[in-house]
């Protein structure tokens, strides 16, 4: 278990940097990592994705908190927007988590692969876009509706929704730094709701790995969170120093590698 904990601690550093720098929460890294680990220790196949998604939400919730604090110190979080989108996101992820608890692992794996491919394409496209000069008029109910849709989709992939929230806010006209900071805040509330849903819907479930509480695998959550909360503020500081658009392109390449490995391990090497 010492080696596994070391791996989780190391990956927590990466997840923290990703969360602070890109506002995406790191779920795109957490889910494949936990899936691979649970498969190697012989967890029942039908439980692997559900536990990975629940664990991801727990980690993202903790990591996002650290990231939000760092962004807030620079005054980049747009709280009125966070409140509206966040309410919708929490509702959406709670409903979606109920649906996830009844789905097969195969469907969830396919959904994750499709979404990861979307994330990669979106990262590349958004890196080439110019920032808008002004914020467009956007009715408050639509912020809630958009948040609900993002939360519902996020429940199937265990992420904080940043890969959807950042482009939406950027499209409306918010500066990329404000979009990233606000996305982290929305992700914090969404992931918390997702984690609580994983605890509730996974309570008493048969076949979950030893050390789990509901659909949350505690060893992974603790290991990943310990270092991610330290590195998330570092990533948030880099937003104001590094060319974020270029970092997005690099991260897209990293996610492509993850997608290839995930597909090979779960669909080809069976």
Coordinates of C-alpha atoms in Angstrom, one line a residue:
X1 CA 0.0 0.0 0.0
X2 CA 3.0 2.3 0.5
X3 CA 3.8 2.3 -3.2
X4 CA 0.1 3.0 -4.1
X5 CA 0.0 5.9 -1.6
X6 CA 3.2 7.3 -3.1
X7 CA 1.6 7.2 -6.5
X8 CA -1.6 9.0 -5.3
X9 CA 0.5 11.6 -3.5
X10 CA 2.5 12.3 -6.7
X11 CA -0.5 12.5 -8.9
X12 CA -2.1 14.8 -6.3
X13 CA 0.7 17.3 -7.2
X14 CA -0.3 17.2 -10.9
X15 CA -4.0 17.5 -10.1
X16 CA -3.5 20.5 -7.9
X17 CA -1.5 22.3 -10.5
X18 CA -4.1 21.5 -13.2
X19 CA -6.9 22.7 -10.9
X20 CA -5.3 26.0 -10.1
X21 CA -3.9 26.7 -13.6
X22 CA -6.8 25.6 -15.8
X23 CA -9.8 25.6 -13.5
X24 CA -10.8 22.1 -14.5
X25 CA -10.5 20.4 -11.1
X26 CA -8.3 17.5 -12.2
X27 CA -11.1 14.9 -12.5
X28 CA -9.9 14.0 -16.0
X29 CA -6.7 12.6 -14.3
X30 CA -8.3 11.3 -11.1
X31 CA -10.9 9.0 -12.8
X32 CA -8.5 7.1 -15.1
X33 CA -6.0 6.7 -12.2
X34 CA -8.5 5.3 -9.8
X35 CA -10.0 3.1 -12.4
X36 CA -6.6 1.6 -13.2
X37 CA -5.8 1.1 -9.5
X38 CA -9.1 -0.5 -8.6
X39 CA -8.9 -2.9 -11.6
X40 CA -5.4 -4.0 -10.5
X41 CA -6.6 -4.9 -7.0
X42 CA -9.5 -7.0 -8.4
X43 CA -12.5 -4.8 -7.5
X44 CA -15.8 -6.0 -9.0
X45 CA -16.0 -4.6 -12.5
X46 CA -19.5 -3.3 -12.0
X47 CA -18.3 -1.0 -9.2
X48 CA -15.1 0.4 -10.6
X49 CA -16.4 3.4 -12.5
X50 CA -19.0 4.4 -9.8
X51 CA -16.3 4.4 -7.1
X52 CA -13.8 6.2 -9.4
X53 CA -16.4 9.0 -10.1
X54 CA -17.4 9.4 -6.5
X55 CA -13.7 9.5 -5.4
X56 CA -13.0 12.0 -8.1
X57 CA -15.7 14.4 -6.9
X58 CA -14.4 14.1 -3.3
X59 CA -10.8 15.0 -4.5
X60 CA -12.0 17.8 -6.8
X61 CA -14.1 19.4 -4.0
X62 CA -11.1 19.6 -1.7
X63 CA -8.7 20.7 -4.4
X64 CA -11.0 23.4 -5.8
X65 CA -11.4 24.9 -2.3
X66 CA -7.6 25.5 -2.2
X67 CA -7.6 26.9 -5.7
X68 CA -10.6 29.2 -5.0
X69 CA -8.9 30.7 -2.0
X70 CA -5.8 31.5 -4.1
X71 CA -7.8 33.1 -6.9
X72 CA -10.0 35.0 -4.4
X73 CA -6.9 36.7 -3.0
X74 CA -6.4 38.3 -6.4
X75 CA -10.1 39.2 -6.7
X76 CA -10.7 37.1 -9.8
X77 CA -13.8 35.1 -8.7
X78 CA -17.0 36.6 -10.0
X79 CA -19.3 35.5 -7.1
X80 CA -22.7 36.6 -8.5
X81 CA -22.0 34.3 -11.5
X82 CA -20.7 31.5 -9.3
X83 CA -23.9 31.7 -7.2
X84 CA -26.2 31.3 -10.2
X85 CA -24.2 28.7 -12.1
X86 CA -23.3 26.9 -8.8
X87 CA -26.9 26.4 -7.7
X88 CA -27.8 24.9 -11.1
X89 CA -24.7 22.7 -11.1
X90 CA -25.5 21.3 -7.6
X91 CA -29.0 20.4 -8.7
X92 CA -27.8 18.9 -11.9
X93 CA -25.1 16.7 -10.4
X94 CA -27.4 15.5 -7.7
X95 CA -30.0 14.3 -10.2
X96 CA -27.2 12.9 -12.5
X97 CA -25.6 10.9 -9.6
X98 CA -28.9 9.1 -9.1
X99 CA -28.9 8.1 -12.7
X100 CA -25.2 7.0 -12.6
X101 CA -25.9 4.7 -9.6
X102 CA -28.2 2.7 -11.8
X103 CA -26.0 2.6 -15.0
X104 CA -23.5 -0.1 -16.1
X105 CA -19.8 0.4 -15.9
X106 CA -19.4 -0.2 -19.6
X107 CA -21.8 2.7 -20.5
X108 CA -20.0 5.0 -18.0
X109 CA -16.6 4.1 -19.5
X110 CA -17.8 4.9 -23.0
X111 CA -19.3 8.2 -21.8
X112 CA -16.0 9.1 -20.1
X113 CA -14.0 8.4 -23.3
X114 CA -16.4 10.5 -25.4
X115 CA -16.2 13.3 -22.9
X116 CA -12.4 13.1 -22.7
X117 CA -12.2 13.4 -26.5
X118 CA -14.5 16.5 -26.3
X119 CA -12.3 18.0 -23.6
X120 CA -9.2 17.5 -25.7
X121 CA -10.8 19.2 -28.8
X122 CA -12.2 22.0 -26.6
X123 CA -8.8 22.6 -25.1
X124 CA -7.1 23.0 -28.5
X125 CA -9.9 25.2 -29.9
X126 CA -10.1 27.5 -26.9
X127 CA -6.4 28.0 -26.9
X128 CA -6.7 29.6 -30.3
X129 CA -9.6 31.9 -29.4
X130 CA -9.2 35.6 -28.6
X131 CA -10.7 37.1 -25.5
X132 CA -13.9 39.1 -25.9
X133 CA -13.8 42.8 -25.2
X134 CA -17.1 43.1 -23.3
X135 CA -19.5 40.9 -21.3
X136 CA -22.6 40.0 -23.2
X137 CA -26.1 40.3 -21.7
X138 CA -27.0 36.9 -20.3
X139 CA -30.3 36.4 -18.3
X140 CA -29.9 35.1 -14.8
X141 CA -32.2 32.1 -15.2
X142 CA -30.0 30.9 -18.1
X143 CA -26.9 30.9 -15.8
X144 CA -28.8 28.5 -13.5
X145 CA -30.0 26.4 -16.5
X146 CA -26.5 26.2 -18.0
X147 CA -25.2 25.2 -14.5
X148 CA -27.8 22.4 -14.3
X149 CA -26.9 21.0 -17.6
X150 CA -23.2 21.1 -16.8
X151 CA -23.7 19.5 -13.4
X152 CA -25.8 16.7 -14.9
X153 CA -23.2 15.9 -17.5
X154 CA -20.4 16.1 -15.0
X155 CA -22.0 13.5 -12.8
X156 CA -21.2 10.9 -15.5
X157 CA -17.5 11.8 -15.7
X158 CA -16.6 12.8 -12.2
X159 CA -15.3 16.3 -12.9
X160 CA -15.9 19.8 -11.6
X161 CA -17.2 21.0 -15.0
X162 CA -14.4 23.4 -15.7
X163 CA -13.9 22.1 -19.2
X164 CA -17.5 23.3 -19.9
X165 CA -17.7 26.3 -17.6
X166 CA -14.6 28.1 -18.7
X167 CA -15.6 28.1 -22.4
X168 CA -19.1 29.2 -21.6
X169 CA -18.0 32.1 -19.4
X170 CA -15.4 33.1 -22.0
X171 CA -18.0 33.0 -24.7
X172 CA -20.2 35.3 -22.7
X173 CA -17.3 37.7 -22.5
X174 CA -15.5 37.2 -19.2
X175 CA -11.7 37.3 -19.2
X176 CA -10.0 34.0 -19.2
X177 CA -8.5 34.6 -15.7
X178 CA -12.0 35.4 -14.3
X179 CA -13.5 32.4 -16.1
X180 CA -10.9 30.0 -14.6
X181 CA -11.2 31.5 -11.1
X182 CA -15.0 31.4 -11.2
X183 CA -15.0 27.9 -12.7
X184 CA -12.9 26.7 -9.7
X185 CA -15.5 28.1 -7.4
X186 CA -18.5 26.5 -9.2
X187 CA -16.5 23.2 -9.4
X188 CA -16.0 23.3 -5.6
X189 CA -19.8 23.5 -5.0
X190 CA -20.6 21.0 -7.7
X191 CA -18.0 18.4 -6.6
X192 CA -19.2 18.7 -3.0
X193 CA -22.7 17.9 -4.1
X194 CA -21.4 15.0 -6.2
X195 CA -19.3 13.6 -3.3
X196 CA -22.3 13.8 -1.0
X197 CA -24.5 12.0 -3.6
X198 CA -21.8 9.3 -4.0
X199 CA -21.9 8.8 -0.2
X200 CA -25.7 8.6 -0.2
X201 CA -26.3 6.5 -3.3
X202 CA -23.3 4.2 -2.5
X203 CA -24.3 3.6 1.1
X204 CA -24.6 -0.2 1.7
X205 CA -23.7 -1.0 -1.9
X206 CA -22.2 -4.5 -2.4
X207 CA -18.9 -5.0 -4.2
X208 CA -17.2 -1.7 -3.3
X209 CA -13.5 -2.0 -2.4
X210 CA -12.4 -2.3 1.2
X211 CA -11.7 1.2 2.6
X212 CA -14.6 2.8 0.7
X213 CA -17.4 4.9 2.2
X214 CA -20.3 4.8 -0.2
X215 CA -18.8 5.2 -3.7
X216 CA -15.7 7.0 -2.3
X217 CA -12.4 5.1 -2.1
X218 CA -10.8 6.8 1.0
X219 CA -7.1 5.8 0.4
X220 CA -7.2 7.4 -3.0
X221 CA -9.1 10.5 -1.8
X222 CA -6.7 11.1 1.1
X223 CA -3.6 10.5 -0.9
X224 CA -4.6 12.7 -3.9
X225 CA -6.1 15.4 -1.7
X226 CA -3.1 15.8 0.6
X227 CA -0.8 17.1 -2.1
X228 CA -3.3 18.6 -4.4
X229 CA -4.4 21.2 -1.8
X230 CA -0.7 22.2 -1.6
X231 CA -0.1 22.5 -5.3
X232 CA -3.5 24.1 -6.3
X233 CA -2.5 27.6 -5.0
X234 CA 0.8 27.2 -7.0
X235 CA -1.2 26.5 -10.2
X236 CA -3.5 29.5 -9.4
X237 CA -0.4 31.8 -9.2
X238 CA 0.9 30.5 -12.5
X239 CA -2.3 31.7 -14.2
X240 CA -1.0 35.2 -13.8
X241 CA 2.5 34.4 -15.1
X242 CA 2.4 31.7 -17.7
X243 CA 0.6 31.8 -21.2
X244 CA -2.5 29.8 -20.2
X245 CA -3.5 29.2 -23.8
X246 CA -0.2 27.4 -24.5
X247 CA -0.6 25.4 -21.3
X248 CA -4.0 24.3 -22.5
X249 CA -2.5 22.9 -25.7
X250 CA 0.1 21.0 -23.7
X251 CA -2.6 19.6 -21.4
X252 CA -4.6 18.6 -24.4
X253 CA -1.7 16.4 -25.5
X254 CA -1.4 14.9 -22.0
X255 CA -5.1 14.1 -22.0
X256 CA -4.8 12.4 -25.4
X257 CA -2.2 10.1 -23.9
X258 CA -4.6 9.4 -21.0
X259 CA -7.4 8.7 -23.4
X260 CA -5.3 6.2 -25.5
X261 CA -4.2 4.3 -22.3
X262 CA -7.7 4.3 -20.9
X263 CA -9.2 2.9 -24.1
X264 CA -6.4 0.3 -24.4
X265 CA -6.8 -0.9 -20.7
X266 CA -10.6 -1.0 -20.7
X267 CA -11.6 -2.0 -24.2
X268 CA -8.6 -3.6 -26.1
X269 CA -6.5 -5.4 -23.5
X270 CA -9.5 -7.4 -22.2

